[in-house]
Coordinates of C-alpha atoms in Angstrom, one line a residue:
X1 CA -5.2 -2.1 262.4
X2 CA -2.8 -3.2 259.7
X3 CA -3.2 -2.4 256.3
X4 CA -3.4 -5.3 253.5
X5 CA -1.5 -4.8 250.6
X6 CA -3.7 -5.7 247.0
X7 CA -1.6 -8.3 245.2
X8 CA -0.4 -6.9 241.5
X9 CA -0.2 -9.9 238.9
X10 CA 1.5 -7.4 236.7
X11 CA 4.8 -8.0 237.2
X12 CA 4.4 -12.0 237.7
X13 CA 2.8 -11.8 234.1
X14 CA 5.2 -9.3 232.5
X15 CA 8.1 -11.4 234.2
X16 CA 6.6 -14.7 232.6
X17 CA 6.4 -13.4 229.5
X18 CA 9.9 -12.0 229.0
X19 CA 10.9 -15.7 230.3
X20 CA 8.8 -17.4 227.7
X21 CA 9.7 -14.9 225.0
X22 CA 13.4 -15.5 225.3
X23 CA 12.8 -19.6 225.8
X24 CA 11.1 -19.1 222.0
X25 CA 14.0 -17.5 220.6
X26 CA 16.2 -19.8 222.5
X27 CA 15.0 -22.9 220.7
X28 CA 17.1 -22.4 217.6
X29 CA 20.8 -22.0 217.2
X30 CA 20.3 -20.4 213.3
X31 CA 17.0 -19.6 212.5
X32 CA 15.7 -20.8 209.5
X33 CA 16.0 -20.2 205.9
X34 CA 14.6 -20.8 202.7
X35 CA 16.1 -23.1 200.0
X36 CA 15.0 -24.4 196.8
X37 CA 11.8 -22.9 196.9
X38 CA 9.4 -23.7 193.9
X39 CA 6.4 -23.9 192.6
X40 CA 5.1 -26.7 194.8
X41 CA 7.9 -27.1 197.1
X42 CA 10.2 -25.6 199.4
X43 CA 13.0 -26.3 201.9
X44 CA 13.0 -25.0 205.3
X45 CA 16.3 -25.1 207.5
X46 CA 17.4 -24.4 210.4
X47 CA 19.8 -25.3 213.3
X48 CA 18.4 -26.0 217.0
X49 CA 19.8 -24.9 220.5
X50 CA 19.6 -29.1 221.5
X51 CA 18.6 -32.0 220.3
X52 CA 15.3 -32.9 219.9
X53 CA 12.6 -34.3 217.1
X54 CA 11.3 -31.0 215.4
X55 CA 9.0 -30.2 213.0
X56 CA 7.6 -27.5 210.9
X57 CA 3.9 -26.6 211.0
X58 CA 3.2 -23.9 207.6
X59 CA -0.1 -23.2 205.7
X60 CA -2.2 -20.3 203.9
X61 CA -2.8 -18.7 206.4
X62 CA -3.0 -20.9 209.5
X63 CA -0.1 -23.2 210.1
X64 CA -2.1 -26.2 209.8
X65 CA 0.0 -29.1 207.9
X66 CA 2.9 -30.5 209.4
X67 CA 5.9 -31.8 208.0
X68 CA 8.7 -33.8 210.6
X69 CA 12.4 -33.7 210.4
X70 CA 13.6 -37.1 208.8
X71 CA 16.9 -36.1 210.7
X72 CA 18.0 -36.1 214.6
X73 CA 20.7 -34.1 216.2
X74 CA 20.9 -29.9 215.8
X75 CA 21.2 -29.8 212.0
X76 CA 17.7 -29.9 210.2
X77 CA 16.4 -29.2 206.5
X78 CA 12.8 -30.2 206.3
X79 CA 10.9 -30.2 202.8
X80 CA 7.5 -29.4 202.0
X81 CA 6.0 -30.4 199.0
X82 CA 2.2 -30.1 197.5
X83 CA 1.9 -27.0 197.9
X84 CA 0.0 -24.3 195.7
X85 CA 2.3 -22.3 193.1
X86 CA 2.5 -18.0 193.9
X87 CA 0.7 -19.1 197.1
X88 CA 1.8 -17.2 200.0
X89 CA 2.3 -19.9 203.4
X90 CA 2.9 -19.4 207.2
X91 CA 5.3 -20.9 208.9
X92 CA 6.9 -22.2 212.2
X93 CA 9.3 -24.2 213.4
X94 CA 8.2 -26.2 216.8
X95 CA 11.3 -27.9 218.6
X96 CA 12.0 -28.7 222.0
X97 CA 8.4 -27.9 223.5
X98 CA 8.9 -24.9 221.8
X99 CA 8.2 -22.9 218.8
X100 CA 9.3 -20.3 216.8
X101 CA 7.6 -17.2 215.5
X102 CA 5.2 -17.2 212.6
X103 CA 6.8 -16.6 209.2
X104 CA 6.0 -15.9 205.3
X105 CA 7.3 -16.8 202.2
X106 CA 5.2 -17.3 198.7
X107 CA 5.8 -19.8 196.2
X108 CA 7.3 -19.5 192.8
X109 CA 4.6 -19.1 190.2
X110 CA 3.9 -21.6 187.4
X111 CA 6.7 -21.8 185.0
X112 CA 6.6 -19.3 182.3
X113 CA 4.4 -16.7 184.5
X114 CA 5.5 -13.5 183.1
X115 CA 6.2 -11.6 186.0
X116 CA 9.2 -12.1 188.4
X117 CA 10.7 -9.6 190.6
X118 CA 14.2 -10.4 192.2
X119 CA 17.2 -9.4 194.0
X120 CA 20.7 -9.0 193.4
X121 CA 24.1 -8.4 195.1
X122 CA 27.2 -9.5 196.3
X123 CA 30.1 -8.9 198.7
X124 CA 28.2 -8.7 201.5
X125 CA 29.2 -11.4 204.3
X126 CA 30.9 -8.9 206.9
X127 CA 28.4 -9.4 209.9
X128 CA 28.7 -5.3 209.8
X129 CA 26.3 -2.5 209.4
X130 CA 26.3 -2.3 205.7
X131 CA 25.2 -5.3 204.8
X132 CA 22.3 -5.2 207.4
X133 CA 21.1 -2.0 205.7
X134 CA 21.3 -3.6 202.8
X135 CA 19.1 -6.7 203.7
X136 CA 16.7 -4.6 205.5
X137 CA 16.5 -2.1 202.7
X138 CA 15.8 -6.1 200.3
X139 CA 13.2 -7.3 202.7
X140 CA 11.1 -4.1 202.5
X141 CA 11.1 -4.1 198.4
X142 CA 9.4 -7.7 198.9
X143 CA 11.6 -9.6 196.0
X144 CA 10.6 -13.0 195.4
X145 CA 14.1 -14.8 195.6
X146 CA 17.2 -13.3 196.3
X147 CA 20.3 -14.0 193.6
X148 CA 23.7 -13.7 196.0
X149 CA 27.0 -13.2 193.5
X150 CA 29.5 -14.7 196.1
X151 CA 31.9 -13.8 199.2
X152 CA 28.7 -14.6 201.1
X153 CA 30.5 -14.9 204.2
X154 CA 33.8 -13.1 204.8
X155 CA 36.9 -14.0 205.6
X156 CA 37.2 -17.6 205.0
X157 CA 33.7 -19.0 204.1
X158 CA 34.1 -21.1 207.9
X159 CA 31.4 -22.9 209.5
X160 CA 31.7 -19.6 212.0
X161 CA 31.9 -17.1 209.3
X162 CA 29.2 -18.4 207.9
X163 CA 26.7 -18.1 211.0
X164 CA 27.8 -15.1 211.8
X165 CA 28.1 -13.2 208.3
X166 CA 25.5 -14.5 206.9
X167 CA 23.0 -16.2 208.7
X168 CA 23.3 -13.8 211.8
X169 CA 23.0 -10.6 210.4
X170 CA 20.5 -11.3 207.2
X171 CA 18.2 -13.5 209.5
X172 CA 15.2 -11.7 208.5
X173 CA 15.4 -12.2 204.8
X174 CA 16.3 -15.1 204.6
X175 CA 14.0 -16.5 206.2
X176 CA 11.2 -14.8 204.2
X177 CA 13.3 -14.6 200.5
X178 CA 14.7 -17.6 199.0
X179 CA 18.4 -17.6 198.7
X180 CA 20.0 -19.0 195.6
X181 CA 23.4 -18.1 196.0
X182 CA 27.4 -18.7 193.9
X183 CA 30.1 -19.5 195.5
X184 CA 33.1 -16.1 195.7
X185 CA 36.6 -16.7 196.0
X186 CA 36.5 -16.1 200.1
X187 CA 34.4 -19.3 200.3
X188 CA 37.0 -20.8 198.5
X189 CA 39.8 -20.1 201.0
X190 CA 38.4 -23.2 203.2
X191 CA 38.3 -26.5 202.0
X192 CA 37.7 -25.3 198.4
X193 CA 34.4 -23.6 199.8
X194 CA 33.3 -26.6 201.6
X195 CA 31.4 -25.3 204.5
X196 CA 29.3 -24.0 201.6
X197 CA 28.4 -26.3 200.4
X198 CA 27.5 -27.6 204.0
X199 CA 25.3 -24.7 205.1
X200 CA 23.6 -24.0 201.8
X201 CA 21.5 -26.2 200.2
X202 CA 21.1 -25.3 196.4
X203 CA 19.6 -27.1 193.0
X204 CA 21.8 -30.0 192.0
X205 CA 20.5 -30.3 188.3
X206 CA 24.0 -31.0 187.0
X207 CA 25.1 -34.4 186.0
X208 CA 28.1 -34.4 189.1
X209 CA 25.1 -33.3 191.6
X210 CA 27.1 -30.8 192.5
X211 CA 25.4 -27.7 194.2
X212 CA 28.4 -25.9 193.0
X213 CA 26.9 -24.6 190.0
X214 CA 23.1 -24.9 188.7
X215 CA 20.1 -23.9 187.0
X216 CA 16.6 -23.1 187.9
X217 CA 13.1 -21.7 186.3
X218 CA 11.4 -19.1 187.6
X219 CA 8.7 -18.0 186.1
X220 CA 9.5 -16.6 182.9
X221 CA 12.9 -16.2 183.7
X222 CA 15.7 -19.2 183.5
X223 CA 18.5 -18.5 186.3
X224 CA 22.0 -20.0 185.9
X225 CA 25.1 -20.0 188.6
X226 CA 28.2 -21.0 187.9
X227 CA 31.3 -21.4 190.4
X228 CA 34.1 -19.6 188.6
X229 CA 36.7 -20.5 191.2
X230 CA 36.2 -23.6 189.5
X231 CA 36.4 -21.9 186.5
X232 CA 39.4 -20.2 187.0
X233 CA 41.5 -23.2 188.3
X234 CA 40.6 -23.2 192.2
X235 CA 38.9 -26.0 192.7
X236 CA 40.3 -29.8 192.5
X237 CA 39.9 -31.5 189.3
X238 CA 37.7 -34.4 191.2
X239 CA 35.4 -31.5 193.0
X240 CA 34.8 -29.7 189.4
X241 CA 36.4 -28.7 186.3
X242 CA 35.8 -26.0 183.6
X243 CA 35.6 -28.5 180.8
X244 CA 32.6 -30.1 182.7
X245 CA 31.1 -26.6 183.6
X246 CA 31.1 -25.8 180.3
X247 CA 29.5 -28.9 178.5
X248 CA 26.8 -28.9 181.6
X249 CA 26.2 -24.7 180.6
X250 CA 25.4 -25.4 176.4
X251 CA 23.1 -28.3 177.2
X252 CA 21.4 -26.1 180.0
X253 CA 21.2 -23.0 177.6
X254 CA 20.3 -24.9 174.7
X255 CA 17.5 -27.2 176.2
X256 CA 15.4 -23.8 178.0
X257 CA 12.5 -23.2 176.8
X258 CA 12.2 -19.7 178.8
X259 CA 12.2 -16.4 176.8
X260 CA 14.4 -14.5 180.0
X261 CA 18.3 -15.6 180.7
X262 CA 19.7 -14.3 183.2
X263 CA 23.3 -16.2 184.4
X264 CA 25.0 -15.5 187.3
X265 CA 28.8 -15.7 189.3
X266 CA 31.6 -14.0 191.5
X267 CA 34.3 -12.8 188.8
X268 CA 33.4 -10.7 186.6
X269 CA 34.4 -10.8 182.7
X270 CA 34.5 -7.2 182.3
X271 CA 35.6 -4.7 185.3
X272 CA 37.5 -1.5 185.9
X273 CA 37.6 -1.8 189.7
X274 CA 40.8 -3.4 191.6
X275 CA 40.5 -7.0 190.5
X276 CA 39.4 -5.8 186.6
X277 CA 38.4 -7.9 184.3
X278 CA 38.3 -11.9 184.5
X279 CA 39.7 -13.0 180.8
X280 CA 38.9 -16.8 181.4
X281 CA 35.7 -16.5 182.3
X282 CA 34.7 -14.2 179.4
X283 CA 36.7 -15.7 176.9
X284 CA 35.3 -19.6 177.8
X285 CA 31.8 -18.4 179.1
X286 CA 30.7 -14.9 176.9
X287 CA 31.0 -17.3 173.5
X288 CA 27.8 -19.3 174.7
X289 CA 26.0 -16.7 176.8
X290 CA 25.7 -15.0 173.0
X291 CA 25.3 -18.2 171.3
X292 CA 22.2 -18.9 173.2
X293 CA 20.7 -15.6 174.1
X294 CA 21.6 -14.8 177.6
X295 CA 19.9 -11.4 178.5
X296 CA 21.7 -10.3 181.5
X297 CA 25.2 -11.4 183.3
X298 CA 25.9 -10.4 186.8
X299 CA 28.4 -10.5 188.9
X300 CA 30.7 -9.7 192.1
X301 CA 34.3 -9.7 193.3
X302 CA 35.1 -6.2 193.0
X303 CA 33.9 -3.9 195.7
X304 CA 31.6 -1.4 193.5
X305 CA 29.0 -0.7 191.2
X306 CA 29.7 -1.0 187.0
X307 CA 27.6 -1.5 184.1
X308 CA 29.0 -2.3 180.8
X309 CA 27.8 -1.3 177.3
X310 CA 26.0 -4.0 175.3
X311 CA 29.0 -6.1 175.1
X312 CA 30.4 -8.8 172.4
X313 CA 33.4 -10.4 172.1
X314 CA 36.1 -8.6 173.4
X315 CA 34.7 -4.9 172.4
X316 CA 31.0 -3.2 172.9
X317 CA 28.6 -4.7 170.1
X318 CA 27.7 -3.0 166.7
X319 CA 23.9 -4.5 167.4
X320 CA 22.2 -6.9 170.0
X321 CA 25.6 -7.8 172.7
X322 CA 24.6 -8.1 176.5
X323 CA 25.2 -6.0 179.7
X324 CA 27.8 -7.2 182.1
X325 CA 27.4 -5.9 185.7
X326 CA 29.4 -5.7 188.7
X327 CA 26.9 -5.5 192.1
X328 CA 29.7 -5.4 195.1
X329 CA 28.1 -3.0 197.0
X330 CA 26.5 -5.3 199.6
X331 CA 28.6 -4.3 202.8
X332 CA 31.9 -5.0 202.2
X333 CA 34.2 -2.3 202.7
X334 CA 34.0 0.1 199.1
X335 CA 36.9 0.1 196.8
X336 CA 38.6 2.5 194.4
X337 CA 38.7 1.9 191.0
X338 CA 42.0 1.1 189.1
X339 CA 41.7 3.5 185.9
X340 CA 40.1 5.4 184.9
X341 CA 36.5 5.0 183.3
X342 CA 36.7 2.5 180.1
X343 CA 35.0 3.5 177.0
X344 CA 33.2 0.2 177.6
X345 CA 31.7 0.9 181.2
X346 CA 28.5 2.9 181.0
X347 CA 28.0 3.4 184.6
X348 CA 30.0 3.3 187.6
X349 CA 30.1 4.1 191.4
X350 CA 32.1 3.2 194.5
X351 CA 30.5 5.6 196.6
X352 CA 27.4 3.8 198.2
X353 CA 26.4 0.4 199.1
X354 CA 23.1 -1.0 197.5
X355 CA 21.5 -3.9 195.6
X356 CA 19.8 -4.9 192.3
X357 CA 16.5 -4.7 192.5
X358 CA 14.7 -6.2 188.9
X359 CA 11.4 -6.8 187.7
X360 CA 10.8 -8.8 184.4
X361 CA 7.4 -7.8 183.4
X362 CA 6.2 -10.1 179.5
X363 CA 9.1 -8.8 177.6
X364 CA 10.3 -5.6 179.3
X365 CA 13.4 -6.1 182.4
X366 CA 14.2 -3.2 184.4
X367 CA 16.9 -2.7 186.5
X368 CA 17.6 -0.6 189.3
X369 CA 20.5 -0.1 191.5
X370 CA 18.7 0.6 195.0
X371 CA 21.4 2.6 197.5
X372 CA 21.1 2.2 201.6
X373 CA 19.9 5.8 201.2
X374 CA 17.2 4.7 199.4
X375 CA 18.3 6.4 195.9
X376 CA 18.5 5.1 192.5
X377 CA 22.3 5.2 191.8
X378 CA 21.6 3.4 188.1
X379 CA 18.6 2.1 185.8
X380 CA 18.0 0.2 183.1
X381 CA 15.5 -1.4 180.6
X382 CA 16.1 -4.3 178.1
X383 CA 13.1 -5.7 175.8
X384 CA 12.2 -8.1 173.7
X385 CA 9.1 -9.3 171.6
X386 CA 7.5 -12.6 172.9
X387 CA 4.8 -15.0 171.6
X388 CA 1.5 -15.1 173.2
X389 CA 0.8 -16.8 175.8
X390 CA 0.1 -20.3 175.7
X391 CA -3.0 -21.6 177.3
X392 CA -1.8 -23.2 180.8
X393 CA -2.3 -27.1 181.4
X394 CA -4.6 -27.4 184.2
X395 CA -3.1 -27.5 187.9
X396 CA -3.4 -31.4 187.9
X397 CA -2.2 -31.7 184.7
X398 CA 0.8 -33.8 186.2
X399 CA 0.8 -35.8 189.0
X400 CA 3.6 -38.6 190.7
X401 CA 3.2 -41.5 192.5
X402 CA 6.1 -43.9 194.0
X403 CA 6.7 -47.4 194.8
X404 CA 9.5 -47.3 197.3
X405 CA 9.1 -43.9 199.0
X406 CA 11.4 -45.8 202.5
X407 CA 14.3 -48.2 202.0
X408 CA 17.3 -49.6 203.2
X409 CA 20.2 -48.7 201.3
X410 CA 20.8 -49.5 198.2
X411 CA 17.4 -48.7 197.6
X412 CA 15.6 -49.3 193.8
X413 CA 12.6 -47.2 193.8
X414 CA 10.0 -47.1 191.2
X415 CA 8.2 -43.6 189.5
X416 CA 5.4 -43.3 187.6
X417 CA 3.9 -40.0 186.1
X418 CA 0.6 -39.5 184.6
X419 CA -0.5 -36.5 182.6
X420 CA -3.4 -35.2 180.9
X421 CA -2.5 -35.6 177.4
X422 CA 0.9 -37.3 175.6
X423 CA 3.7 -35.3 176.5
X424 CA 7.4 -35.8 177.3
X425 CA 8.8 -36.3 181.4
X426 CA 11.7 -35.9 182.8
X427 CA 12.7 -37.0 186.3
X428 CA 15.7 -35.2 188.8
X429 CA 16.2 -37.9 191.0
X430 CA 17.6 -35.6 193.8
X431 CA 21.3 -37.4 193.9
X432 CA 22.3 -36.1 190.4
X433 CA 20.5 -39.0 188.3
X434 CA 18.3 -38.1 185.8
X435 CA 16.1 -40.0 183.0
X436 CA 13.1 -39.7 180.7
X437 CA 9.2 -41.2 180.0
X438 CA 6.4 -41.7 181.8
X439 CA 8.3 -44.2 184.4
X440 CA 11.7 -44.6 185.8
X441 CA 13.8 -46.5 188.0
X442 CA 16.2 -45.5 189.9
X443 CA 18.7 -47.1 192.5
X444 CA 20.2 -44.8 195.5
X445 CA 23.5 -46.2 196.9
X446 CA 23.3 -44.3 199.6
X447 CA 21.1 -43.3 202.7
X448 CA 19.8 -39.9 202.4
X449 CA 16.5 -37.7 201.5
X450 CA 15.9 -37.0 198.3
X451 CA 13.6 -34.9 196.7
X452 CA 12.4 -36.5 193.3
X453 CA 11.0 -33.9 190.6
X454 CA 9.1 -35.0 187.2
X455 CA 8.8 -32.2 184.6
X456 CA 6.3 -32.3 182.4
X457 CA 6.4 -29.8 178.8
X458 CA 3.1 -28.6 178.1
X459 CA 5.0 -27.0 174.8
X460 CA 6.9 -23.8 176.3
X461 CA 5.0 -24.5 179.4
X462 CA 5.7 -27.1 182.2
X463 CA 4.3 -28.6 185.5
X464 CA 6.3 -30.2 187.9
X465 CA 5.2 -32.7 190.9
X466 CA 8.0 -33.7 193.5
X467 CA 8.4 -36.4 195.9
X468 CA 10.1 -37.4 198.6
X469 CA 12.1 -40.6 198.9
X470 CA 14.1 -41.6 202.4
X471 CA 16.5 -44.5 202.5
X472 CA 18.2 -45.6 205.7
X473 CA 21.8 -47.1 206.0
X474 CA 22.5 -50.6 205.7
X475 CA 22.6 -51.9 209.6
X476 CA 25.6 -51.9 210.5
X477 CA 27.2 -49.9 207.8
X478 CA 28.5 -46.1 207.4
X479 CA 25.6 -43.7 206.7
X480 CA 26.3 -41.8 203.6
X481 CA 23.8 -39.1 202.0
X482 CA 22.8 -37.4 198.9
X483 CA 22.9 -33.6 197.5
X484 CA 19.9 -32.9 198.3
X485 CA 17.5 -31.5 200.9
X486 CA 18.4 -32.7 204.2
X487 CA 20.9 -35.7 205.2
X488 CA 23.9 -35.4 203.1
X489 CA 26.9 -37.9 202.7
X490 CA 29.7 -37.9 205.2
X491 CA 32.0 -39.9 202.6
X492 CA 33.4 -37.4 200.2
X493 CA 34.9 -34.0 200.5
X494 CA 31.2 -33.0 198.9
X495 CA 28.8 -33.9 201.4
X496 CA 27.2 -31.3 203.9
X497 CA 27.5 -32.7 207.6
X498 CA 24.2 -33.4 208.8
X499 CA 22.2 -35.7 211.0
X500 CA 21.5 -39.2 210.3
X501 CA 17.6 -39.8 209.6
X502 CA 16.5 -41.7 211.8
X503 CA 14.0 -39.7 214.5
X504 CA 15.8 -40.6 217.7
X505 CA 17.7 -37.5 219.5
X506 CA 21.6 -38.2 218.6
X507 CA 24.0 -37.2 221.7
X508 CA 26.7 -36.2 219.4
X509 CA 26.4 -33.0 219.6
X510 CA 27.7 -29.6 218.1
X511 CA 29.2 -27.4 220.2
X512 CA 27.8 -28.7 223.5
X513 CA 26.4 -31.8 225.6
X514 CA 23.4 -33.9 224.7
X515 CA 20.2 -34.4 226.8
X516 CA 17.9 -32.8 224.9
X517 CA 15.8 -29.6 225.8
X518 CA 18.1 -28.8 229.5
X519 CA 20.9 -28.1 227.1
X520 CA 22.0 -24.3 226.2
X521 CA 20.8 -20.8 228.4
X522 CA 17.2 -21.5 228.1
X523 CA 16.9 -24.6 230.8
X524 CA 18.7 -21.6 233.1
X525 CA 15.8 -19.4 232.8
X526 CA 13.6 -21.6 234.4
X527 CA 14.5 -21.6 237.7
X528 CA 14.9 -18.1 237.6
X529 CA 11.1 -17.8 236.9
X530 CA 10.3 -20.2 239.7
X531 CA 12.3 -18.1 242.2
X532 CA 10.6 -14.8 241.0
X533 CA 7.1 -16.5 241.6
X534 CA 8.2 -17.6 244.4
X535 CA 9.5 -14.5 246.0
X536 CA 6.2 -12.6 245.1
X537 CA 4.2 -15.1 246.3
X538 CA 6.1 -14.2 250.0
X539 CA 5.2 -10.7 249.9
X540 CA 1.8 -11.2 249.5
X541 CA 1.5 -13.3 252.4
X542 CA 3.9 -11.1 254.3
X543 CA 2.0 -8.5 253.9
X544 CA -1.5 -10.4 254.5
X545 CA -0.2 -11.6 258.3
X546 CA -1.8 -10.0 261.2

């Protein structure tokens, strides 16, 4: 009599599952993270494993809208638009015959909502424990954007250094925190912090359309960053200047209509740490941040923690002044300070590593600096009295339509807002161009994505609707791009390298062959699986035979 073995499906399934789990993960090269998230829009990118034609499924709740890649190739930066303002939204990117897993991030609220909770830190692009403490310890204290103040990815701001520094080791956040970031001086050391510009994909609201420095609403709150290499004299003339920084700054301040200012950047003007205080930047920048009412100034560079007194001028203020802080505690290795404590600095620490964690709350900020061991190292509060609130315009109180959403470039495409009662519009044409009324024209030169936005003042409130407008290269001619959310230029030192956007797979690839989904270690997985199934399917029988 022979005994019969009982077939176990346990292993076969356990073994299937470990094969598809690490097929999932193995669709993407970088996973993705947020960009220019707003109130109804937001950009998702990522990086895949091969080429194929992906897409990104998101919704409240289920992920059941889709929005498609405009772009071929590995490099991808899908945007969504319509959606709901605070709303949380799931999301996945599906690639390949694969997808990835499910992921959150919320909206910004309505413009002028008077509560906004953010992050704050720099110095953190090692790849090394620190700065993964640091994310982890962000991602648990839920911000709703995350403000990075430059050397984002150590040593050279490289296309490598910038995967694995940043993207690598924050993957998590960033893929559930928006990231609007400023360039630091070790971006600069390639290219004039070019591969920056190409992995990051940030507001260009500035009349070069340069992501190099820009401003942005949230909430209550109005966010400015500025690129003081640029300031400083490290950048080209033709890439950006100081004189044009400057003028683009006093139009942005002066023309806010938010109560909260809070303006960010790498060097700081006043610091006691190794690199101490950056004159140029204070002396050609602190003028207008007091002219106009800037609340709260932070910055990077030097390796440590230090809050100034209410500062003015060149000395601490005899009434109102602002509070300059340095927040370089994000992983890079801490620093000793140069002298000894200032009369000027009211709090300072290069003991632990940390971030800024901040919640504006009507007309009460408060700071606090969070340590890795989960201690408050430093806190502060700064008020102010603000009208009441304005009744809100209704939700469709602005909406867009467009003749010419596809072209061939150059492309002339035609915008028309309408509102519920008479007030002034502005459109962001996504390539730098801007104009004014209830319609516009605009011409793009070159091919590209560009997300159109039309701003509407409802008196200190506003509503924005965006759109998206694709125009394909001339046949026959060089594919250029725009600044904006997914196929930038190849012509000037500028553009971002990315795919062209047409939907067929491109065999040009990065860092290995084309052919689609058998590219890269997940096509070798499956014939592992097949010969496991394969060899338990044996034992059963040899174990079945008389």
């Amino acid at each position: 009599m022979h005994r019969k073995t009982r077939f176990n499906p346990l292993p076969l399934a356990v073994a299937l599952t470990l094969v598809s789990g690490v097929a999932s993960a193995g669709v993407l090269a970088r996973d993705p993270y947020l960009q220019k998230v707003g109130p109804d829009t937001a950009l998702v990118a990522f990086r895949l494993a091969a080429n194929c034609s992906p897409e990104v499924r998101y919704g409240v709740g289920a992920v059941s809208e889709v929005a498609r890649s405009e772009a071929s190739g590995r490099v991808h930066a899908v945007v969504l638009t319509g959606l709901k303002p605070a709303t949380e939204y799931s999301y996945e990117v599906s690639a390949c015959g694969l997808k990835t897993p499910t992921k959150r991030f919320t909206t910004a609220p309505e413009p002028g909502t008077r509560r906004v909770h953010f992050a704050a830190v720099g110095d953190f692009g090692t790849g090394g424990s620190d700065q993964k403490l640091v994310a982890a310890d962000m991602l648990a204290r839920k911000p709703e954007l995350f403000v990075a103040l430059g050397d984002n990815a150590y040593p050279d701001g490289t296309e490598a250094d910038f995967q694995d520094h940043l993207f690598a080791p924050m993957a998590a956040l960033l893929a559930e925190v928006p990231l609007f970031a400023s360039p630091g001086n070790h971006e600069y050391v390639t290219d004039q912090g070019q591969p920056y510009l190409d992995n990051l994909y940030m507001p260009t609201n500035n009349p070069a359309g340069s992501e190099r420095y820009f401003s942005f609403d949230w909430g209550h709150v109005h966010f400015v960053s500025l690129d003081s290499n640029c300031a400083i004299g490290l950048s080209s003339a033709e890439r950006c200047s100081l004189a044009d920084q400057k003028a683009w700054l006093q139009t942005d301040l002066a023309g806010t209509t938010q109560p909260w200012k809070v303006v960010f950047f790498h060097h700081p003007p006043w610091s006691s740490g190794e690199h101490g205080s950056q004159l140029t930047m204070r002396r050609q920048f602190g003028p207008l941040f007091e002219k106009y009412g800037v609340d709260l100034v932070l910055t990077g560079h030097d390796h440590n923690y230090e809050r100034s007194k209410l500062m003015q001028g060149d000395g601490v203020a005899s009434s109102g002044g602002i509070p300059y802080l340095v927040v370089g505690g994000g992983g890079a290795a801490l620093r000793a300070f140069s002298v000894g404590q200032p009369s000027w600095s009211q709090v300072r620490d290069n003991k632990a590593h940390g971030f800024l964690d901040v919640e504006v709350v009507e007309g009460v900020l408060t700071a606090k600096l969070i340590t890795t061991d989960e201690k408050v190292l430093d806190s502060f509060t700064l008020r102010k009295d603000l009208p009441p609130v304005e009744q809100p315009p209704p939700a469709d109180a602005l909406s867009v339509t467009v003749e010419g959403e596809r072209g061939v470039a150059p492309h002339r495409a035609l915008f028309r807002a309408a509102t519920s009662s008479d007030v002034p519009v502005t459109w962001d044409f996504g390539d730098g161009g801007s104009a004014e009324g209830m319609t516009a024209e605009h011409t793009y030169a070159k091919a590209g994505q560009y997300t159109v936005t039309a701003t509407a003042a409802f008196g200190a409130v506003t509503r924005t609707a965006t759109s998206v407008v694709t125009v394909s290269a001339a046949s026959g001619g060089e594919t250029g791009g725009g600044t904006d959310a997914g196929t930038p230029s190849t012509g000037t030192p500028d553009d971002r390298p990315s795919p062209p956007t047409t939907g067929t797979p491109s065999t040009d690839d990065e860092g290995g062959s084309g052919g689609g989904c058998a590219a890269g270690p997940t096509a070798a997985l499956l014939p592992a699986a097949g010969l496991l199934v394969a060899g338990l399917l044996r034992r059963r029988r040899a174990s079945q035979r008389p």
